[in-house]
Amino acid sequence: MATRTLPKTDVVIVGGGWTGLTAAYELAHAGQRCVVLERGQNRHTATSFAGPEEHDELKYALRHGHMQDLKKETLTFRNNRDQQALPMRRLGSFLPGTGLGGAGIHWNGQIWRPLPSDLEMRSHYEDRYGSQFIPDDLTIQDWGVTYDELEPHLDFFERICGAAGYAGNLNGETRAGGNVFEGQRSADYPNPAMKQPISNTLFGKAAEKLGYNPFPMPSANVTQAYENPYGAQLHPCTYCGFCERFGCGYFAKADPIICVYDRIKDHDNFEIRFEAQVLRVEKSEDGQTATGVTYLGEDGVEVFQPADTVCLNAYGLWNVHLMLVSDLGKPYDPATRTGVVGRNYAYQTVAAVDAFFDSDVITNPFMGAGALGVVVDDFNGDNFDHAELGFLGGGYIACKQYNGRPISYQPTPEGTPAWGGDWKRAVRENYNHHGDLVIHGSSVSTHENYLDLDPTWTDAYGRPLLRMTFNFPDNDRKMGDYVMNRAVEIAQEMDNVTSVSSVNMAAKGKDYSIVPYQTTHNAGGAVMGTDPTTSVVNRFGQMWDHHNVFVFGACLFPQNPGYNPTGPLMGLAYWTLDHMKTDYLSNPRPLMDA
Amino acid sequence: MTLVYHSINGEISMHHRFSRRAVLLSMGGAALSASMPVRHAFAQMDAEPWAFLTDDEARWLAAIADIFIPEDDHPSASQAGVVDYIDMQLATGYGQGQGLYLQGPFPEGTPEQGWQLPVTPAELIRNGIAAAREETDLATLPDTDRLTWVEAFSKREDPIGDAPAQTFFGELLSLTKEGYFADPIYLGNHDYAGWRMVGFPGAHAYFTERVGDNAPTKQPPMGIAHGQLGHRAPRPISQEG
Ligand SMILES: Cc1cc2nc3c(=O)[nH]c(=O)nc-3n(C[C@H](O)[C@H](O)[C@H](O)COP(=O)(O)OP(=O)(O)OC[C@H]3O[C@@H](n4cnc5c(N)ncnc54)[C@H](O)[C@@H]3O)c2cc1C
Ligand code: SF4
């Protein structure tokens, strides 16, 4: 029981990352008194992330200086229901954030939109390939919101970030040099695309030779002085190479502190409390609504913060955890395939291709940035004919140069030993002559990949840990191989390349592992939709069971498209906030009939 | 002096033993003593204890680290301060289990489930070295036999002490590579050995003008505390017990 009860606020927001701070900005300006509860500490871009101290590979990239402390909260993991799930004792596969700005501080800044067909995945594939095409074990479904509905919101988030890129579909006009497969844009990117290093340029040339459509990766590493719609000032990126896993002290990577927090922190309707660990959402006696949240304050005392509206912005996984420990929504049970909370957990299917150049190509890999890449989208989504392929979904292929940080960046050709004199020579000889290709693939949902509560282990607050059951579906193993082989062909076509090697994280026979980093793109678990038996929230992000609880983040995705999630999930956030402001708050009620 | 340096020292727990005075002796024959820069004040260094390691452990680590990263045109691991690095890492956050969830029970897992040991990395390394030394003390083997021993160990399936041999081995290899390439504020990568080897210019990074070039970078490396912190030489490691 909470030992202290505070005065009621209009809106309580759990989490101070991209979605939480944005919700606070928009709702505070709509006249709502907002309290943000952030479990981590206060920090500021200018003072907390300044070089050269921030440029400490060991502290931030390897020892996870900005990330969540697993001693306090973690999850358990297993590949399938026959195993016992065991705690994720060390960070690895994904790196959730903590503290002001959340993971939005140490993200790369690759800013994507979903394809129109991604948002209507089930009906799109059925329409194009027939209703027999989708295997029974897949639980993919439509999002309940269309690309055209999201477009203004996707566009607005790109403006908030000062995104740099080149439109491939501007008001219906296809433009070579941009992504010709993308949905129609109402405006071009606010800033010009990034400069590309030699390896990415050679990749683009090879891709073009093969008849593909390369374009610069859309980037929230800003390319010129820029003011966003909230009035935040951003500066041009220095290509410093300490981007992913680091905060940007140059005001060049769009993050929630510079872009949002600084523009709202002094507003009368805004308050944020740090080191405020939300333990659970409280419900009214009839169970129909939430009454607020209970959190553990800085002083270790449990505090109840009553509120008219509760926003869950704690990152996808932890939103699901909060729902489960608070008994919000019906938990998913894979045995009966009923219930919804935890259903359709999905990840990202990643493969990598290494191209090694001769000594004529000097890549200077340390001149990098989080979203510095040239991309081919010809094998993403349904941009290619799947009729004969035996899988659905796809991924983008990018040649990227994020960093040459020497502990982690040690590309060596296949067959190089892991240590010793030959290893040492190979590291030295290849460091400056390497092209780094990634295949960033979609992840379908199935009956067997899901989240629930662990029966054995607890967090530092005594709550059962979240339990993740996940393995790569066969569909995605095939998809990963197929797209990776296209990437290998491009790599072999690149000038000055002497050898190519590849690895598919989802190769046949290889179980998903929690150990090596893949992506922090955990999706699903509290999915959106138009049917309460297969979704936790309706198409506006509002819980079916508790109309004053709104949910944000990639947990809404019914399956994960082949893109990084923040563009899509922020598009959804603005979509939800728009409906809250214009429709819900003046007349709180379920926005859709169950 | 930088903040970073202070905070590293500040984190060292107070329980370390005061190791006896290290005696300067070469590790692999004359090569190391010849390559030791003369400008360092060894007298002062000798008095400095290890933060975590015993002399025996340090000797063992130097032996294995120099198999992982042997001397060639560029320094070996121990010449670059990797043992000093490991010592500091084991004494501070990482070694002491910072960010590591250690609530039991501890059933055995699959490799995909990652670290499931009931110990901190410092305990893993300490116990592992003790168990390995009980079988054969790597540091006392002739140079030519060390490589064979490490090769065999890298494929070992039997546990070492209480720990899976591969976990212990993997941790040692990671620590060695980290020490060779991490910023010198962590006491390895002495004189930017690792960074010079690959051509990494370091922590001061502004490349807006040069990013599209296809040309070598001439810039010498600069670490976080460049010019502010007198990088000290790796501690000399005695080969005699
Ligand atoms: C290394 C890395 C690189 C990435 N790169 C990209 C990229 O290039 N492109 C892309 O699209 N996405 C990328 N991402 C993903 C991106 O960071 C997330 O999609 C985004 O931050 C999600 O925003 P959010 O608001 O949902 O969650 P977060 O930003 O994680 O914010 C959640 C906040 O809630 C707080 N919180 C959690 N639980 C509680 C609780 N119980 N009580 C109080 N507070 C709580 C957390 O401390 C955190 O601050 C990357 C992520 C990582 C880690
Ligand atoms: S690469 Fe650019 S955006 Fe990223 S941290 Fe460096 S300056 Fe900032």
PDB file of C-alpha atoms in Angstrom, chain B residues 40-141:
ATOM      1  CA  HIS B  40      59.582   5.893 -16.054  1.00  0.00           C
ATOM      2  CA  ALA B  41      60.406   6.055 -12.404  1.00  0.00           C
ATOM      3  CA  PHE B  42      60.441   2.401 -11.554  1.00  0.00           C
ATOM      4  CA  ALA B  43      61.327   2.928  -7.956  1.00  0.00           C
ATOM      5  CA  GLN B  44      58.067   4.687  -7.436  1.00  0.00           C
ATOM      6  CA  MET B  45      56.127   2.173  -9.488  1.00  0.00           C
ATOM      7  CA  ASP B  46      57.444  -0.737  -7.535  1.00  0.00           C
ATOM      8  CA  ALA B  47      55.848   0.482  -4.377  1.00  0.00           C
ATOM      9  CA  GLU B  48      52.437   0.593  -5.965  1.00  0.00           C
ATOM     10  CA  PRO B  49      50.330  -2.428  -5.113  1.00  0.00           C
ATOM     11  CA  TRP B  50      47.928  -4.128  -7.444  1.00  0.00           C
ATOM     12  CA  ALA B  51      44.383  -3.025  -6.806  1.00  0.00           C
ATOM     13  CA  PHE B  52      43.002  -6.547  -6.965  1.00  0.00           C
ATOM     14  CA  LEU B  53      45.480  -9.088  -8.268  1.00  0.00           C
ATOM     15  CA  THR B  54      48.125 -11.065  -6.469  1.00  0.00           C
ATOM     16  CA  ASP B  55      51.544 -11.201  -8.064  1.00  0.00           C
ATOM     17  CA  ASP B  56      50.920 -14.794  -9.104  1.00  0.00           C
ATOM     18  CA  GLU B  57      47.670 -13.886 -10.769  1.00  0.00           C
ATOM     19  CA  ALA B  58      49.309 -10.961 -12.525  1.00  0.00           C
ATOM     20  CA  ARG B  59      52.069 -13.202 -13.838  1.00  0.00           C
ATOM     21  CA  TRP B  60      49.538 -15.731 -15.085  1.00  0.00           C
ATOM     22  CA  LEU B  61      47.462 -13.034 -16.766  1.00  0.00           C
ATOM     23  CA  ALA B  62      50.503 -11.528 -18.419  1.00  0.00           C
ATOM     24  CA  ALA B  63      51.416 -14.937 -19.787  1.00  0.00           C
ATOM     25  CA  ILE B  64      48.013 -15.645 -21.317  1.00  0.00           C
ATOM     26  CA  ALA B  65      47.423 -12.082 -22.506  1.00  0.00           C
ATOM     27  CA  ASP B  66      50.711 -12.180 -24.400  1.00  0.00           C
ATOM     28  CA  ILE B  67      49.583 -15.321 -26.185  1.00  0.00           C
ATOM     29  CA  PHE B  68      46.346 -13.556 -27.132  1.00  0.00           C
ATOM     30  CA  ILE B  69      48.196 -10.451 -28.289  1.00  0.00           C
ATOM     31  CA  PRO B  70      51.860 -11.286 -28.840  1.00  0.00           C
ATOM     32  CA  GLU B  71      54.559  -8.759 -29.541  1.00  0.00           C
ATOM     33  CA  ASP B  72      55.313  -8.034 -33.199  1.00  0.00           C
ATOM     34  CA  ASP B  73      55.937  -4.604 -34.719  1.00  0.00           C
ATOM     35  CA  HIS B  74      53.494  -3.476 -32.060  1.00  0.00           C
ATOM     36  CA  PRO B  75      53.672  -4.139 -28.317  1.00  0.00           C
ATOM     37  CA  SER B  76      52.278  -7.243 -26.708  1.00  0.00           C
ATOM     38  CA  ALA B  77      49.279  -7.099 -24.411  1.00  0.00           C
ATOM     39  CA  SER B  78      51.265  -6.855 -21.200  1.00  0.00           C
ATOM     40  CA  GLN B  79      53.672  -4.348 -22.720  1.00  0.00           C
ATOM     41  CA  ALA B  80      50.634  -2.198 -23.483  1.00  0.00           C
ATOM     42  CA  GLY B  81      49.436  -2.406 -19.879  1.00  0.00           C
ATOM     43  CA  VAL B  82      46.699  -4.976 -20.286  1.00  0.00           C
ATOM     44  CA  VAL B  83      47.425  -6.547 -16.891  1.00  0.00           C
ATOM     45  CA  ASP B  84      47.126  -3.145 -15.238  1.00  0.00           C
ATOM     46  CA  TYR B  85      43.877  -2.685 -17.069  1.00  0.00           C
ATOM     47  CA  ILE B  86      42.486  -6.035 -15.951  1.00  0.00           C
ATOM     48  CA  ASP B  87      43.574  -5.375 -12.379  1.00  0.00           C
ATOM     49  CA  MET B  88      41.652  -2.108 -12.338  1.00  0.00           C
ATOM     50  CA  GLN B  89      38.597  -3.611 -14.024  1.00  0.00           C
ATOM     51  CA  LEU B  90      38.391  -6.432 -11.517  1.00  0.00           C
ATOM     52  CA  ALA B  91      38.720  -4.014  -8.612  1.00  0.00           C
ATOM     53  CA  THR B  92      35.994  -1.671  -9.852  1.00  0.00           C
ATOM     54  CA  GLY B  93      32.397  -1.729 -11.143  1.00  0.00           C
ATOM     55  CA  TYR B  94      32.580  -4.383 -13.826  1.00  0.00           C
ATOM     56  CA  GLY B  95      34.615  -6.847 -11.757  1.00  0.00           C
ATOM     57  CA  GLN B  96      32.482  -6.291  -8.707  1.00  0.00           C
ATOM     58  CA  GLY B  97      29.293  -7.132 -10.578  1.00  0.00           C
ATOM     59  CA  GLN B  98      27.879  -3.694 -11.299  1.00  0.00           C
ATOM     60  CA  GLY B  99      24.753  -3.991 -13.455  1.00  0.00           C
ATOM     61  CA  LEU B 100      24.851  -7.782 -13.111  1.00  0.00           C
ATOM     62  CA  TYR B 101      21.638  -9.385 -11.842  1.00  0.00           C
ATOM     63  CA  LEU B 102      22.762 -11.890  -9.213  1.00  0.00           C
ATOM     64  CA  GLN B 103      19.550 -13.080  -7.649  1.00  0.00           C
ATOM     65  CA  GLY B 104      19.340 -16.870  -7.290  1.00  0.00           C
ATOM     66  CA  PRO B 105      18.540 -19.626  -7.932  1.00  0.00           C
ATOM     67  CA  PHE B 106      21.175 -20.382 -10.551  1.00  0.00           C
ATOM     68  CA  PRO B 107      20.111 -23.339 -12.677  1.00  0.00           C
ATOM     69  CA  GLU B 108      22.267 -24.184 -15.648  1.00  0.00           C
ATOM     70  CA  GLY B 109      21.119 -22.564 -18.870  1.00  0.00           C
ATOM     71  CA  THR B 110      21.712 -22.781 -22.578  1.00  0.00           C
ATOM     72  CA  PRO B 111      24.403 -20.658 -24.233  1.00  0.00           C
ATOM     73  CA  GLU B 112      21.579 -18.518 -25.644  1.00  0.00           C
ATOM     74  CA  GLN B 113      20.564 -17.577 -22.096  1.00  0.00           C
ATOM     75  CA  GLY B 114      23.940 -16.034 -21.331  1.00  0.00           C
ATOM     76  CA  TRP B 115      25.705 -15.518 -18.024  1.00  0.00           C
ATOM     77  CA  GLN B 116      24.169 -17.693 -15.284  1.00  0.00           C
ATOM     78  CA  LEU B 117      27.014 -17.935 -12.787  1.00  0.00           C
ATOM     79  CA  PRO B 118      26.479 -17.099  -9.122  1.00  0.00           C
ATOM     80  CA  VAL B 119      29.691 -15.055  -9.038  1.00  0.00           C
ATOM     81  CA  THR B 120      31.007 -11.663 -10.070  1.00  0.00           C
ATOM     82  CA  PRO B 121      33.493 -11.435 -12.935  1.00  0.00           C
ATOM     83  CA  ALA B 122      36.273 -10.781 -10.399  1.00  0.00           C
ATOM     84  CA  GLU B 123      35.433 -14.003  -8.595  1.00  0.00           C
ATOM     85  CA  LEU B 124      35.214 -15.889 -11.873  1.00  0.00           C
ATOM     86  CA  ILE B 125      38.681 -14.732 -12.895  1.00  0.00           C
ATOM     87  CA  ARG B 126      40.218 -15.324  -9.474  1.00  0.00           C
ATOM     88  CA  ASN B 127      38.755 -18.805  -9.107  1.00  0.00           C
ATOM     89  CA  GLY B 128      39.540 -19.685 -12.711  1.00  0.00           C
ATOM     90  CA  ILE B 129      43.180 -18.662 -12.442  1.00  0.00           C
ATOM     91  CA  ALA B 130      43.540 -20.617  -9.191  1.00  0.00           C
ATOM     92  CA  ALA B 131      42.021 -23.735 -10.773  1.00  0.00           C
ATOM     93  CA  ALA B 132      44.115 -23.386 -13.917  1.00  0.00           C
ATOM     94  CA  ARG B 133      47.312 -22.870 -11.955  1.00  0.00           C
ATOM     95  CA  GLU B 134      46.622 -25.946  -9.923  1.00  0.00           C
ATOM     96  CA  GLU B 135      46.743 -27.980 -13.116  1.00  0.00           C
ATOM     97  CA  THR B 136      49.677 -26.215 -14.761  1.00  0.00           C
ATOM     98  CA  ASP B 137      51.085 -22.801 -14.047  1.00  0.00           C
ATOM     99  CA  LEU B 138      51.134 -21.241 -17.483  1.00  0.00           C
ATOM    100  CA  ALA B 139      53.572 -18.586 -16.322  1.00  0.00           C
ATOM    101  CA  THR B 140      56.216 -21.182 -15.503  1.00  0.00           C
ATOM    102  CA  LEU B 141      55.982 -22.994 -18.843  1.00  0.00           C
TER     103      LEU B 141
END
